[in-house]
Tab-separated table of C-alpha atoms and ligand atoms in Angstrom:
chain	number	residue	atom	x	y	z
A	560	MET	CA	26.210	28.914	-54.350
A	561	ILE	CA	28.321	29.056	-57.480
A	562	PRO	CA	31.263	31.397	-58.075
A	563	ALA	CA	31.209	33.896	-60.943
A	564	LYS	CA	32.877	32.684	-64.145
A	565	PHE	CA	36.666	32.516	-64.297
A	566	ASP	CA	39.386	30.828	-66.294
A	567	TYR	CA	41.505	28.138	-64.672
A	568	GLU	CA	45.158	27.288	-65.157
A	569	ARG	CA	47.221	24.793	-63.207
A	570	ALA	CA	50.883	25.550	-62.607
A	571	GLY	CA	53.283	22.620	-62.482
A	572	SER	CA	56.194	24.566	-61.023
A	573	VAL	CA	57.046	27.832	-59.284
A	574	ASP	CA	58.485	29.258	-62.509
A	575	GLU	CA	55.352	28.366	-64.415
A	576	ALA	CA	53.164	29.996	-61.743
A	577	LEU	CA	55.249	33.187	-61.877
A	578	THR	CA	55.002	33.316	-65.672
A	579	MET	CA	51.211	32.889	-65.475
A	580	LEU	CA	50.991	35.598	-62.829
A	581	ALA	CA	53.030	38.014	-64.946
A	582	GLN	CA	50.938	37.201	-67.997
A	583	HIS	CA	47.534	37.758	-66.391
A	584	GLY	CA	48.399	40.666	-64.131
A	585	ASP	CA	45.617	42.061	-61.970
A	586	SER	CA	42.915	39.670	-63.117
A	587	ALA	CA	44.735	36.619	-61.728
A	588	LYS	CA	44.489	35.107	-58.287
A	589	ILE	CA	46.440	32.224	-56.828
A	590	LEU	CA	44.510	29.175	-55.654
A	591	ALA	CA	46.276	27.067	-53.015
A	592	GLY	CA	44.035	24.990	-50.703
A	593	GLY	CA	41.053	27.144	-51.619
A	594	HIS	CA	39.673	27.123	-48.079
A	595	SER	CA	39.553	30.900	-47.802
A	596	LEU	CA	39.306	31.801	-51.478
A	597	ILE	CA	36.572	29.413	-52.659
A	598	PRO	CA	34.099	30.340	-49.864
A	599	ALA	CA	34.726	34.025	-50.701
A	600	MET	CA	34.205	33.340	-54.424
A	601	LYS	CA	30.989	31.436	-53.710
A	602	LEU	CA	29.701	34.508	-51.886
A	603	ARG	CA	30.999	36.586	-54.824
A	604	LEU	CA	33.064	38.706	-52.467
A	605	ASN	CA	35.901	37.831	-54.796
A	606	GLN	CA	35.595	37.509	-58.587
A	607	PRO	CA	38.999	36.889	-60.156
A	608	GLY	CA	39.254	36.540	-63.940
A	609	VAL	CA	41.789	33.725	-63.798
A	610	LEU	CA	42.666	31.249	-61.067
A	611	ILE	CA	46.211	29.939	-61.075
A	612	ASP	CA	46.155	26.654	-59.183
A	613	ILE	CA	49.427	26.078	-57.298
A	614	GLY	CA	47.961	23.228	-55.237
A	615	ARG	CA	49.914	20.532	-57.070
A	616	ILE	CA	53.340	22.169	-57.077
A	617	LYS	CA	55.447	19.567	-55.275
A	618	GLU	CA	58.405	21.914	-54.767
A	619	LEU	CA	56.204	24.087	-52.500
A	620	ARG	CA	55.095	21.301	-50.169
A	621	TYR	CA	57.775	20.367	-47.637
A	622	ILE	CA	58.969	20.831	-44.073
A	623	LYS	CA	62.696	20.466	-43.577
A	624	ASP	CA	65.483	21.127	-41.136
A	625	GLY	CA	67.658	23.985	-42.375
A	626	GLY	CA	70.239	23.779	-39.563
A	627	ASP	CA	69.541	26.923	-37.541
A	628	HIS	CA	65.943	27.075	-38.774
A	629	VAL	CA	63.015	24.963	-39.929
A	630	ALA	CA	61.972	25.665	-43.525
A	631	ILE	CA	58.299	25.248	-44.412
A	632	GLY	CA	57.132	25.342	-48.024
A	633	ALA	CA	54.175	27.664	-48.632
A	634	GLY	CA	52.179	24.654	-49.844
A	635	ALA	CA	52.552	22.653	-46.609
A	636	THR	CA	49.080	22.022	-45.216
A	637	HIS	CA	48.006	22.578	-41.621
A	638	ASP	CA	47.819	18.775	-41.389
A	639	ASP	CA	51.404	18.392	-42.685
A	640	ILE	CA	52.562	20.703	-39.876
A	641	LEU	CA	50.436	18.872	-37.277
A	642	ASN	CA	52.038	15.547	-38.238
A	643	SER	CA	55.610	16.775	-38.607
A	644	ASP	CA	58.261	15.983	-36.004
A	645	HIS	CA	60.309	19.104	-36.788
A	646	PHE	CA	58.584	21.273	-34.199
A	647	GLY	CA	60.348	20.474	-30.934
A	648	GLY	CA	62.886	22.482	-28.915
A	649	GLY	CA	60.811	25.605	-28.361
A	650	LEU	CA	58.661	25.299	-31.502
A	651	GLU	CA	55.917	23.110	-29.944
A	652	MET	CA	53.357	25.878	-30.514
A	653	TRP	CA	53.469	25.114	-34.256
A	654	THR	CA	52.006	21.645	-33.680
A	655	GLU	CA	49.574	22.981	-31.086
A	656	ALA	CA	48.274	25.747	-33.362
A	657	ALA	CA	47.990	23.423	-36.377
A	658	GLY	CA	45.770	21.065	-34.387
A	659	MET	CA	43.424	23.899	-33.411
A	660	ILE	CA	42.699	25.103	-36.945
A	661	GLY	CA	39.183	24.376	-38.199
A	662	ASP	CA	38.536	20.653	-38.450
A	663	PRO	CA	40.365	17.698	-40.045
A	664	GLN	CA	39.007	18.503	-43.523
A	665	VAL	CA	40.118	22.159	-43.350
A	666	ARG	CA	43.540	21.012	-42.124
A	667	HIS	CA	43.869	18.538	-45.011
A	668	LYS	CA	43.448	21.297	-47.615
A	669	GLY	CA	44.406	24.665	-46.102
A	670	THR	CA	48.033	25.735	-46.472
A	671	LEU	CA	50.394	27.872	-44.422
A	672	GLY	CA	51.124	30.105	-47.441
A	673	GLY	CA	47.411	30.592	-48.119
A	674	SER	CA	46.650	31.455	-44.516
A	675	ILE	CA	49.317	34.140	-44.204
A	676	ALA	CA	48.603	35.609	-47.676
A	677	HIS	CA	44.930	35.886	-46.751
A	678	ALA	CA	45.826	37.527	-43.404
A	679	ASP	CA	42.450	37.074	-41.770
A	680	PRO	CA	42.610	39.072	-38.505
A	681	ALA	CA	41.284	35.960	-36.702
A	682	ALA	CA	43.723	33.463	-38.273
A	683	ASP	CA	46.059	31.501	-36.022
A	684	TRP	CA	49.325	31.355	-37.971
A	685	PRO	CA	50.119	35.104	-37.953
A	686	ALA	CA	50.522	35.087	-34.129
A	687	VAL	CA	52.767	32.025	-34.339
A	688	LEU	CA	54.949	33.533	-37.085
A	689	LEU	CA	55.354	36.772	-35.124
A	690	ALA	CA	56.341	34.967	-31.921
A	691	SER	CA	58.787	32.877	-33.985
A	692	ASP	CA	60.515	35.863	-35.641
A	693	ALA	CA	59.813	33.967	-38.869
A	694	THR	CA	60.953	35.193	-42.280
A	695	ILE	CA	58.754	34.934	-45.351
A	696	VAL	CA	60.465	34.247	-48.678
A	697	VAL	CA	58.561	35.567	-51.698
A	698	LYS	CA	59.294	35.712	-55.411
A	699	GLY	CA	57.928	37.862	-58.207
A	700	SER	CA	59.021	39.200	-61.566
A	701	GLY	CA	61.380	41.544	-59.714
A	702	GLY	CA	63.179	38.611	-58.094
A	703	GLN	CA	63.204	36.991	-54.685
A	704	ARG	CA	63.073	38.817	-51.355
A	705	GLU	CA	62.798	38.004	-47.665
A	706	ILE	CA	60.301	39.754	-45.413
A	707	ALA	CA	60.372	39.717	-41.608
A	708	SER	CA	56.960	38.663	-40.283
A	709	SER	CA	56.747	41.931	-38.324
A	710	ASP	CA	56.865	43.773	-41.702
A	711	PHE	CA	54.714	41.241	-43.555
A	712	PHE	CA	51.391	41.681	-41.736
A	713	THR	CA	50.304	45.255	-42.385
A	714	GLY	CA	46.662	45.290	-41.269
A	715	PHE	CA	43.139	44.031	-41.853
A	716	TYR	CA	43.523	41.318	-44.545
A	717	MET	CA	46.641	43.186	-45.669
A	718	THR	CA	50.210	42.111	-46.198
A	719	ASP	CA	53.393	43.434	-47.772
A	720	LEU	CA	52.969	40.925	-50.632
A	721	GLN	CA	53.029	42.788	-53.961
A	722	ASP	CA	50.981	41.986	-57.078
A	723	GLY	CA	52.508	39.080	-58.946
A	724	GLU	CA	54.469	37.788	-55.939
A	725	LEU	CA	54.260	34.222	-54.729
A	726	ILE	CA	55.099	33.075	-51.204
A	727	LEU	CA	57.679	30.293	-51.466
A	728	GLU	CA	58.839	29.506	-47.954
A	729	ILE	CA	58.447	30.376	-44.291
A	730	ARG	CA	61.715	30.194	-42.325
A	731	VAL	CA	61.414	29.612	-38.625
A	732	PRO	CA	64.591	30.218	-36.599
A	733	LYS	CA	65.187	27.667	-33.849
A	734	PRO	CA	64.828	29.469	-30.516
A	735	PRO	CA	67.739	29.532	-28.027
A	736	ALA	CA	68.352	26.535	-25.728
A	737	GLY	CA	66.021	26.535	-22.741
A	738	SER	CA	63.038	27.831	-24.751
A	739	LYS	CA	59.490	26.536	-24.582
A	740	SER	CA	56.479	27.715	-26.512
A	741	SER	CA	52.708	27.517	-26.439
A	742	TYR	CA	49.716	28.642	-28.481
A	743	GLN	CA	46.439	29.233	-26.653
A	744	LYS	CA	43.209	30.449	-28.139
A	745	PHE	CA	39.647	31.304	-27.296
A	746	MET	CA	37.860	30.022	-30.341
A	747	GLN	CA	34.709	30.856	-32.174
A	748	PRO	CA	32.843	27.612	-31.499
A	749	ALA	CA	31.530	27.037	-35.047
A	750	SER	CA	34.459	27.958	-37.297
A	751	ARG	CA	37.182	27.622	-34.654
A	752	PHE	CA	38.805	30.857	-35.816
A	753	ALA	CA	40.504	32.741	-32.962
A	754	ILE	CA	38.418	35.329	-31.146
A	755	VAL	CA	41.685	35.834	-29.298
A	756	GLY	CA	44.852	33.782	-29.774
A	757	CYS	CA	48.285	34.101	-28.218
A	758	ALA	CA	51.581	32.477	-29.185
A	759	ALA	CA	54.410	32.722	-26.662
A	760	VAL	CA	58.047	31.624	-26.740
A	761	ILE	CA	59.804	31.900	-23.384
A	762	THR	CA	63.497	31.320	-22.752
A	763	MET	CA	64.544	30.742	-19.152
A	764	ASP	CA	68.078	31.199	-17.900
A	765	GLY	CA	68.822	30.228	-14.295
A	766	GLY	CA	65.322	30.841	-12.974
A	767	SER	CA	64.580	34.071	-14.780
A	768	CYS	CA	63.222	34.881	-18.191
A	769	SER	CA	66.002	35.915	-20.575
A	770	ARG	CA	63.896	36.278	-23.720
A	771	ALA	CA	60.180	36.494	-24.446
A	772	ARG	CA	58.229	36.615	-27.698
A	773	VAL	CA	54.480	37.146	-27.586
A	774	GLY	CA	52.323	37.216	-30.739
A	775	MET	CA	48.622	38.075	-30.616
A	776	THR	CA	45.822	37.486	-33.116
A	777	GLY	CA	42.081	38.135	-33.158
A	778	VAL	CA	42.388	41.098	-30.804
A	779	ALA	CA	42.994	43.960	-33.208
A	780	ASP	CA	42.512	44.605	-36.934
A	781	GLY	CA	45.816	42.826	-37.552
A	782	PRO	CA	48.157	40.520	-35.635
A	783	TYR	CA	50.862	42.122	-33.495
A	784	ARG	CA	53.764	41.411	-31.185
A	785	ALA	CA	52.954	42.484	-27.625
A	786	THR	CA	56.400	44.005	-27.046
A	787	ASN	CA	55.280	45.690	-23.818
A	788	VAL	CA	54.410	42.244	-22.407
A	789	GLU	CA	57.745	40.842	-23.652
A	790	ASP	CA	59.665	43.662	-21.936
A	791	ALA	CA	57.722	43.227	-18.708
A	792	LEU	CA	58.491	39.489	-18.640
A	793	THR	CA	62.210	39.786	-19.362
A	794	GLY	CA	64.402	39.484	-16.287
A	795	LYS	CA	61.569	38.200	-14.075
A	796	SER	CA	61.135	34.839	-12.443
A	797	LEU	CA	57.850	33.815	-13.961
A	798	ASP	CA	55.567	33.040	-11.040
A	799	GLU	CA	51.871	33.475	-11.661
A	800	GLY	CA	51.666	36.947	-10.146
A	801	ALA	CA	54.569	38.275	-12.218
A	802	VAL	CA	53.082	36.849	-15.425
A	803	GLU	CA	49.648	38.233	-14.654
A	804	SER	CA	50.927	41.741	-14.131
A	805	ALA	CA	53.199	41.542	-17.213
A	806	CYS	CA	50.197	40.546	-19.337
A	807	ALA	CA	47.893	43.260	-17.999
A	808	ASP	CA	48.486	45.496	-21.021
A	809	ALA	CA	48.408	42.787	-23.704
A	810	ALA	CA	45.987	44.852	-25.838
A	811	GLU	CA	47.460	48.264	-25.112
A	812	GLY	CA	47.914	50.611	-28.055
A	813	GLN	CA	45.850	48.419	-30.391
A	814	SER	CA	42.646	49.292	-32.188
A	815	VAL	CA	40.726	46.465	-30.549
A	816	MET	CA	37.966	44.867	-32.634
A	817	SER	CA	34.368	44.590	-31.591
A	818	ASP	CA	31.846	42.281	-33.254
A	819	HIS	CA	28.927	40.043	-32.380
A	820	PHE	CA	31.288	37.452	-30.887
A	821	ALA	CA	33.070	39.751	-28.444
A	822	SER	CA	32.906	43.423	-27.491
A	823	GLU	CA	36.009	45.582	-27.291
A	824	GLY	CA	36.178	45.320	-23.504
A	825	TYR	CA	35.708	41.571	-23.544
A	826	ARG	CA	38.453	41.164	-26.183
A	827	GLU	CA	40.854	43.213	-24.030
A	828	HIS	CA	40.035	40.942	-21.110
A	829	LEU	CA	40.559	37.828	-23.260
A	830	ALA	CA	43.880	39.209	-24.528
A	831	ARG	CA	45.151	39.436	-20.933
A	832	VAL	CA	43.830	35.990	-19.999
A	833	TYR	CA	45.171	34.208	-23.086
A	834	ALA	CA	48.542	35.963	-22.988
A	835	LYS	CA	48.900	34.800	-19.403
A	836	ARG	CA	47.857	31.232	-20.252
A	837	ALA	CA	50.292	31.009	-23.172
A	838	VAL	CA	53.192	32.460	-21.160
A	839	MET	CA	52.471	30.184	-18.170
A	840	ALA	CA	52.288	27.130	-20.465
A	841	ALA	CA	55.602	28.128	-22.097
A	842	SER	CA	57.507	28.757	-18.872
B	1466	MET	CA	36.264	28.106	-70.923
B	1467	SER	CA	35.968	24.458	-69.997
B	1468	VAL	CA	38.535	22.059	-68.585
B	1469	ARG	CA	38.887	18.371	-69.214
B	1470	ILE	CA	39.220	16.227	-66.089
B	1471	GLN	CA	39.762	12.564	-65.412
B	1472	VAL	CA	38.940	11.135	-62.005
B	1473	THR	CA	38.636	7.659	-60.586
B	1474	ILE	CA	35.429	7.570	-58.604
B	1475	ASN	CA	34.637	4.501	-56.525
B	1476	GLY	CA	37.062	2.507	-58.658
B	1477	GLN	CA	35.679	3.670	-62.007
B	1478	SER	CA	37.536	6.058	-64.273
B	1479	ARG	CA	35.391	8.997	-65.418
B	1480	GLU	CA	36.216	11.772	-67.854
B	1481	ALA	CA	34.328	15.009	-68.267
B	1482	GLU	CA	34.409	18.566	-69.598
B	1483	VAL	CA	33.528	20.991	-66.828
B	1484	GLU	CA	33.328	24.721	-66.397
B	1485	PRO	CA	36.169	25.830	-64.071
B	1486	ARG	CA	33.615	27.144	-61.558
B	1487	THR	CA	31.900	23.755	-61.193
B	1488	LEU	CA	32.100	22.783	-57.537
B	1489	LEU	CA	33.216	19.230	-56.876
B	1490	VAL	CA	30.004	18.427	-55.003
B	1491	ASP	CA	27.906	19.636	-57.955
B	1492	PHE	CA	30.032	17.581	-60.321
B	1493	LEU	CA	29.297	14.476	-58.227
B	1494	ARG	CA	25.607	15.163	-57.720
B	1495	GLU	CA	24.529	16.837	-60.963
B	1496	HIS	CA	26.932	15.455	-63.567
B	1497	LEU	CA	27.428	11.950	-62.210
B	1498	GLN	CA	24.137	11.591	-60.303
B	1499	LEU	CA	26.045	10.449	-57.224
B	1500	THR	CA	23.535	12.077	-54.896
B	1501	GLY	CA	24.664	10.238	-51.777
B	1502	THR	CA	27.023	13.156	-51.078
B	1503	HIS	CA	24.855	15.846	-49.499
B	1504	VAL	CA	24.972	19.627	-49.434
B	1505	GLY	CA	24.093	20.866	-45.957
B	1506	CYS	CA	25.424	24.330	-45.267
B	1507	ASP	CA	27.170	25.069	-48.584
B	1508	THR	CA	29.516	27.271	-46.505
B	1509	SER	CA	32.289	24.807	-45.556
B	1510	SER	CA	31.013	24.206	-42.038
B	1511	CYS	CA	28.867	21.081	-41.710
B	1512	GLY	CA	30.737	18.169	-43.313
B	1513	ALA	CA	27.653	16.694	-45.041
B	1514	CYS	CA	29.606	16.881	-48.329
B	1515	ASN	CA	32.720	15.077	-47.054
B	1516	ILE	CA	34.296	12.560	-49.408
B	1517	LEU	CA	37.705	10.900	-49.624
B	1518	ILE	CA	40.206	12.357	-52.088
B	1519	ASP	CA	43.373	10.299	-52.440
B	1520	GLY	CA	42.612	8.798	-49.037
B	1521	GLN	CA	41.988	12.051	-47.154
B	1522	SER	CA	38.579	13.390	-46.155
B	1523	ALA	CA	37.710	16.763	-47.683
B	1524	LYS	CA	34.712	19.072	-48.085
B	1525	SER	CA	33.535	18.725	-51.686
B	1526	CYS	CA	31.527	21.977	-51.465
B	1527	THR	CA	34.784	23.889	-50.969
B	1528	MET	CA	36.666	22.459	-53.920
B	1529	LEU	CA	36.476	22.806	-57.669
B	1530	ALA	CA	36.042	19.741	-59.831
B	1531	ALA	CA	39.070	21.013	-61.794
B	1532	GLN	CA	41.266	20.665	-58.673
B	1533	VAL	CA	40.784	16.880	-58.439
B	1534	ASP	CA	41.832	16.067	-62.010
B	1535	GLY	CA	43.831	12.819	-61.796
B	1536	SER	CA	42.697	12.001	-58.241
B	1537	GLU	CA	41.043	9.000	-56.699
B	1538	ILE	CA	37.748	9.709	-55.030
B	1539	ILE	CA	35.560	7.612	-52.794
B	1540	THR	CA	32.014	8.668	-52.013
B	1541	VAL	CA	29.450	6.972	-49.793
B	1542	GLU	CA	28.279	4.985	-52.840
B	1543	GLY	CA	31.712	3.340	-52.921
B	1544	LEU	CA	31.660	1.978	-49.366
B	1545	ALA	CA	29.636	-1.221	-49.811
B	1546	GLN	CA	31.493	-3.988	-51.652
B	1547	ASN	CA	29.687	-6.722	-53.648
B	1548	GLY	CA	26.414	-5.988	-51.903
B	1549	ASN	CA	27.976	-6.212	-48.419
B	1550	LEU	CA	27.725	-3.154	-46.203
B	1551	HIS	CA	30.994	-1.544	-45.130
B	1552	PRO	CA	31.561	-2.010	-41.356
B	1553	ILE	CA	30.864	1.710	-40.831
B	1554	GLN	CA	27.489	1.375	-42.577
B	1555	GLU	CA	26.733	-1.694	-40.487
B	1556	GLY	CA	27.740	0.263	-37.369
B	1557	PHE	CA	25.330	3.118	-38.120
B	1558	LYS	CA	22.562	0.571	-38.678
B	1559	GLU	CA	23.227	-1.516	-35.571
B	1560	GLU	CA	23.881	1.377	-33.187
B	1561	HIS	CA	21.137	3.689	-34.507
B	1562	GLY	CA	23.703	6.259	-35.620
B	1563	LEU	CA	21.168	8.178	-37.678
B	1564	GLN	CA	17.747	9.722	-37.459
B	1565	CYS	CA	16.970	11.824	-40.551
B	1566	GLY	CA	20.171	10.574	-42.205
B	1567	PHE	CA	21.153	13.862	-43.800
B	1568	CYS	CA	24.548	14.104	-42.099
B	1569	THR	CA	25.229	10.362	-42.347
B	1570	PRO	CA	27.210	10.090	-45.615
B	1571	GLY	CA	29.619	12.830	-44.506
B	1572	MET	CA	29.903	11.311	-41.019
B	1573	MET	CA	30.746	7.933	-42.489
B	1574	MET	CA	33.394	9.289	-44.855
B	1575	THR	CA	35.099	11.148	-41.982
B	1576	ALA	CA	34.909	8.015	-39.845
B	1577	VAL	CA	36.441	5.872	-42.593
B	1578	ASP	CA	39.321	8.365	-42.891
B	1579	LEU	CA	39.837	8.164	-39.107
B	1580	LEU	CA	39.758	4.349	-39.006
B	1581	ASN	CA	42.175	4.059	-41.933
B	1582	HIS	CA	44.727	6.001	-39.908
B	1583	ASN	CA	43.788	4.955	-36.381
B	1584	PRO	CA	42.181	1.499	-36.148
B	1585	ASP	CA	41.624	1.699	-32.383
B	1586	PRO	CA	40.540	5.256	-31.547
B	1587	SER	CA	39.511	6.304	-28.050
B	1588	GLU	CA	36.106	7.929	-27.553
B	1589	SER	CA	37.789	11.307	-27.317
B	1590	GLU	CA	39.725	10.713	-30.542
B	1591	ILE	CA	36.481	9.816	-32.308
B	1592	ARG	CA	34.767	12.965	-31.044
B	1593	HIS	CA	37.712	15.135	-32.123
B	1594	ALA	CA	37.845	13.498	-35.553
B	1595	LEU	CA	34.152	14.314	-36.042
B	1596	GLU	CA	34.494	17.977	-35.044
B	1597	GLY	CA	33.799	19.135	-38.608
B	1598	ASN	CA	30.596	17.106	-38.971
B	1599	PHE	CA	27.338	18.512	-37.662
B	1600	CYS	CA	24.322	16.415	-36.789
B	1601	ARG	CA	21.083	18.151	-35.880
B	1602	CYS	CA	19.252	14.995	-34.781
B	1603	THR	CA	21.155	12.378	-32.838
B	1604	GLY	CA	23.127	14.250	-30.191
B	1605	TYR	CA	26.221	12.372	-31.445
B	1606	HIS	CA	26.285	9.583	-28.822
B	1607	ASN	CA	25.068	6.880	-31.156
B	1608	ILE	CA	27.330	8.150	-33.913
B	1609	VAL	CA	30.317	7.612	-31.625
B	1610	ARG	CA	29.028	4.112	-30.827
B	1611	SER	CA	28.633	3.408	-34.543
B	1612	VAL	CA	32.260	4.315	-35.153
B	1613	GLN	CA	33.350	2.156	-32.201
B	1614	TYR	CA	31.316	-0.727	-33.631
B	1615	ALA	CA	33.017	-0.354	-37.014
B	1616	ALA	CA	36.482	-0.072	-35.462
B	1617	LYS	CA	35.964	-3.304	-33.528
B	1618	LYS	CA	34.545	-5.097	-36.549
B	1619	ILE	CA	37.445	-4.061	-38.785
B	1620	ARG	CA	40.020	-5.077	-36.166
B	1621	GLU	CA	38.336	-8.475	-35.717
B	1622	SER	CA	38.138	-9.152	-39.441
B	1623	LYS	CA	41.845	-8.319	-39.771
B	1624	LYS	CA	42.654	-10.762	-36.941
B	1625	GLU	CA	40.612	-13.469	-38.663
B	1626	ALA	CA	42.392	-12.823	-41.934
B	1627	VAL	CA	45.746	-13.301	-40.182
B	1628	ALA	CA	44.654	-16.454	-38.308
C	3087	FAD	C1	35.306	25.933	-41.930
C	3087	FAD	C2	36.629	26.631	-41.872
C	3087	FAD	C3	37.247	26.814	-40.646
C	3087	FAD	C4	38.471	27.466	-40.563
C	3087	FAD	N1	39.041	27.623	-39.323
C	3087	FAD	C5	40.219	28.275	-39.219
C	3087	FAD	C6	40.838	28.459	-37.943
C	3087	FAD	O1	40.356	28.001	-36.909
C	3087	FAD	N2	42.011	29.156	-37.901
C	3087	FAD	C7	42.602	29.636	-39.036
C	3087	FAD	O2	43.665	30.249	-38.927
C	3087	FAD	N3	42.064	29.446	-40.249
C	3087	FAD	C8	40.882	28.775	-40.373
C	3087	FAD	N4	40.326	28.590	-41.613
C	3087	FAD	C9	41.027	29.121	-42.812
C	3087	FAD	C10	41.939	28.063	-43.390
C	3087	FAD	O3	43.051	27.876	-42.554
C	3087	FAD	C11	42.401	28.418	-44.807
C	3087	FAD	O4	42.772	27.224	-45.415
C	3087	FAD	C12	43.567	29.352	-44.943
C	3087	FAD	O5	43.265	30.564	-44.323
C	3087	FAD	C13	43.869	29.651	-46.409
C	3087	FAD	O6	44.722	28.675	-46.962
C	3087	FAD	P1	44.431	28.044	-48.379
C	3087	FAD	O7	45.609	27.248	-48.746
C	3087	FAD	O8	43.140	27.356	-48.340
C	3087	FAD	O9	44.409	29.356	-49.314
C	3087	FAD	P2	43.457	29.794	-50.509
C	3087	FAD	O10	42.062	29.885	-50.065
C	3087	FAD	O11	43.749	28.976	-51.709
C	3087	FAD	O12	44.047	31.257	-50.767
C	3087	FAD	C14	43.859	32.297	-49.822
C	3087	FAD	C15	44.522	33.582	-50.336
C	3087	FAD	O13	45.931	33.453	-50.332
C	3087	FAD	C16	46.485	33.625	-51.646
C	3087	FAD	N5	47.588	32.660	-51.734
C	3087	FAD	C17	47.523	31.312	-51.455
C	3087	FAD	N6	48.753	30.768	-51.524
C	3087	FAD	C18	49.616	31.760	-51.854
C	3087	FAD	C19	51.038	31.818	-52.071
C	3087	FAD	N7	51.830	30.728	-51.953
C	3087	FAD	N8	51.589	33.024	-52.396
C	3087	FAD	C20	50.824	34.135	-52.507
C	3087	FAD	N9	49.477	34.140	-52.307
C	3087	FAD	C21	48.892	32.975	-51.986
C	3087	FAD	C22	45.314	33.372	-52.586
C	3087	FAD	O14	45.477	34.078	-53.790
C	3087	FAD	C23	44.155	33.920	-51.785
C	3087	FAD	O15	44.082	35.300	-51.881
C	3087	FAD	C24	39.109	27.942	-41.740
C	3087	FAD	C25	38.514	27.737	-42.986
C	3087	FAD	C26	37.283	27.083	-43.072
C	3087	FAD	C27	36.666	26.872	-44.423
C	3088	FES	S1	27.909	21.354	-47.412
C	3088	FES	FE1	30.069	21.264	-47.458
C	3088	FES	S2	30.605	21.629	-45.412
C	3088	FES	FE2	28.422	21.867	-45.380
C	3089	FES	S1	20.730	12.270	-38.445
C	3089	FES	FE1	19.700	14.098	-38.952
C	3089	FES	S2	21.354	15.501	-39.118
C	3089	FES	FE2	22.317	13.749	-38.342
């Protein structure tokens, strides 16, 4: 399978990429790792006029300690995250999720920026970003802005990213002392995409839960924070029974997906089971 | 539009004009006649097209030739040195790691990537490393043995070199 014809330009820097984007307008598409875009172009689901390759921009590929947060460049690959030692102290789920994405070859090429821009409803990172209260830094011709992850993911393959904007960085606040996190997923056995995935960050204070963050993916047409589960966990001592009942409504209020991998009812069941597993593993 | 690329493939520098939409695997197979790299699924799933790009295994059916301009590539044709099989090739031969052989080049390139980073992998590490490579014939057991054979052989030859 061969993509439709397009022109190709490689950007050497963020500024150069932004200039190219402004110049080509609607016909341009950014190419990062290419592991969502190229398969779609081969199937001709996507036929951009110009590809702007940002895969070599060194200033986009980093993971660093920013004091109260960890800063991840949009060009960091899943494999970079898997092998980084920045994800301790309540951020363990980042390493866990990275290791569950696709296979080694997908992890070598696919980037964090590409995954969140693509916003596949079965992708892993969106749940992790939501449970992290992460901020997404983007830049376009109108300047730079910061978007809370809860505002960034707007639906089925949809984000708040505007035409001509480039994702630069993902900022992950360090959770409070006493936090643990976990990412658990029920995966599609061939692609390893999440049929249901849950990221949980739990903070314990003297035997009871003082703060909970629960991000879900795969369940509905977009990722979401299960705030009802978070509220039900807060203030409880997290024995198995308490967690199970707090997670009972993990899919409530969502337009739950149904496809040939899992029916609506089965997905709701999996949402409860995987929310419970992630919370138990993080507490 | 065409783009000019320069790549070092199996130690040899090659230059070419390619259409931007030329897939890396087609560049290898059709332009350079390096047909050892196979196309299995053509949908990024099977690993038959795996090669090493700057030391990391990658699916050449999911990349453009234009993306690897300036890179160093190793394909299955680059494994044997001076007529001597690479330990991974020897392993597949000795341990019957193949039947039809279609998946074998991709399997070997993934295995070489693993052994470069982890010279003494456990069985479970080998199986996890091969999770992106499908084999429809062998049932994987002999492939795992082939990788173990190569790992041992490489470790022993390094010990000899030190002694
Ligand atoms: C076989 C296979 C298995 C996979 N399994 C999983 C899995 O288990 N879980 C999972 O979550 N994902 C999985 N993926 C998807 C993979 O993680 C992709 O790499 C990722 O979704 C996209 O990242 P990329 O860098 O390849 O982006 P690309 O494909 O290059 O781009 C994707 C989209 O994002 C845009 N974009 C890229 N970077 C930026 C940026 N910095 N700013 C603005 N827009 C940008 C592009 O224009 C494009 O629209 C799998 C993919 C394959 C091929
Ligand atoms: S042919 Fe590339 S992954 Fe199957
Ligand atoms: S030997 Fe036939 S597919 Fe692996």
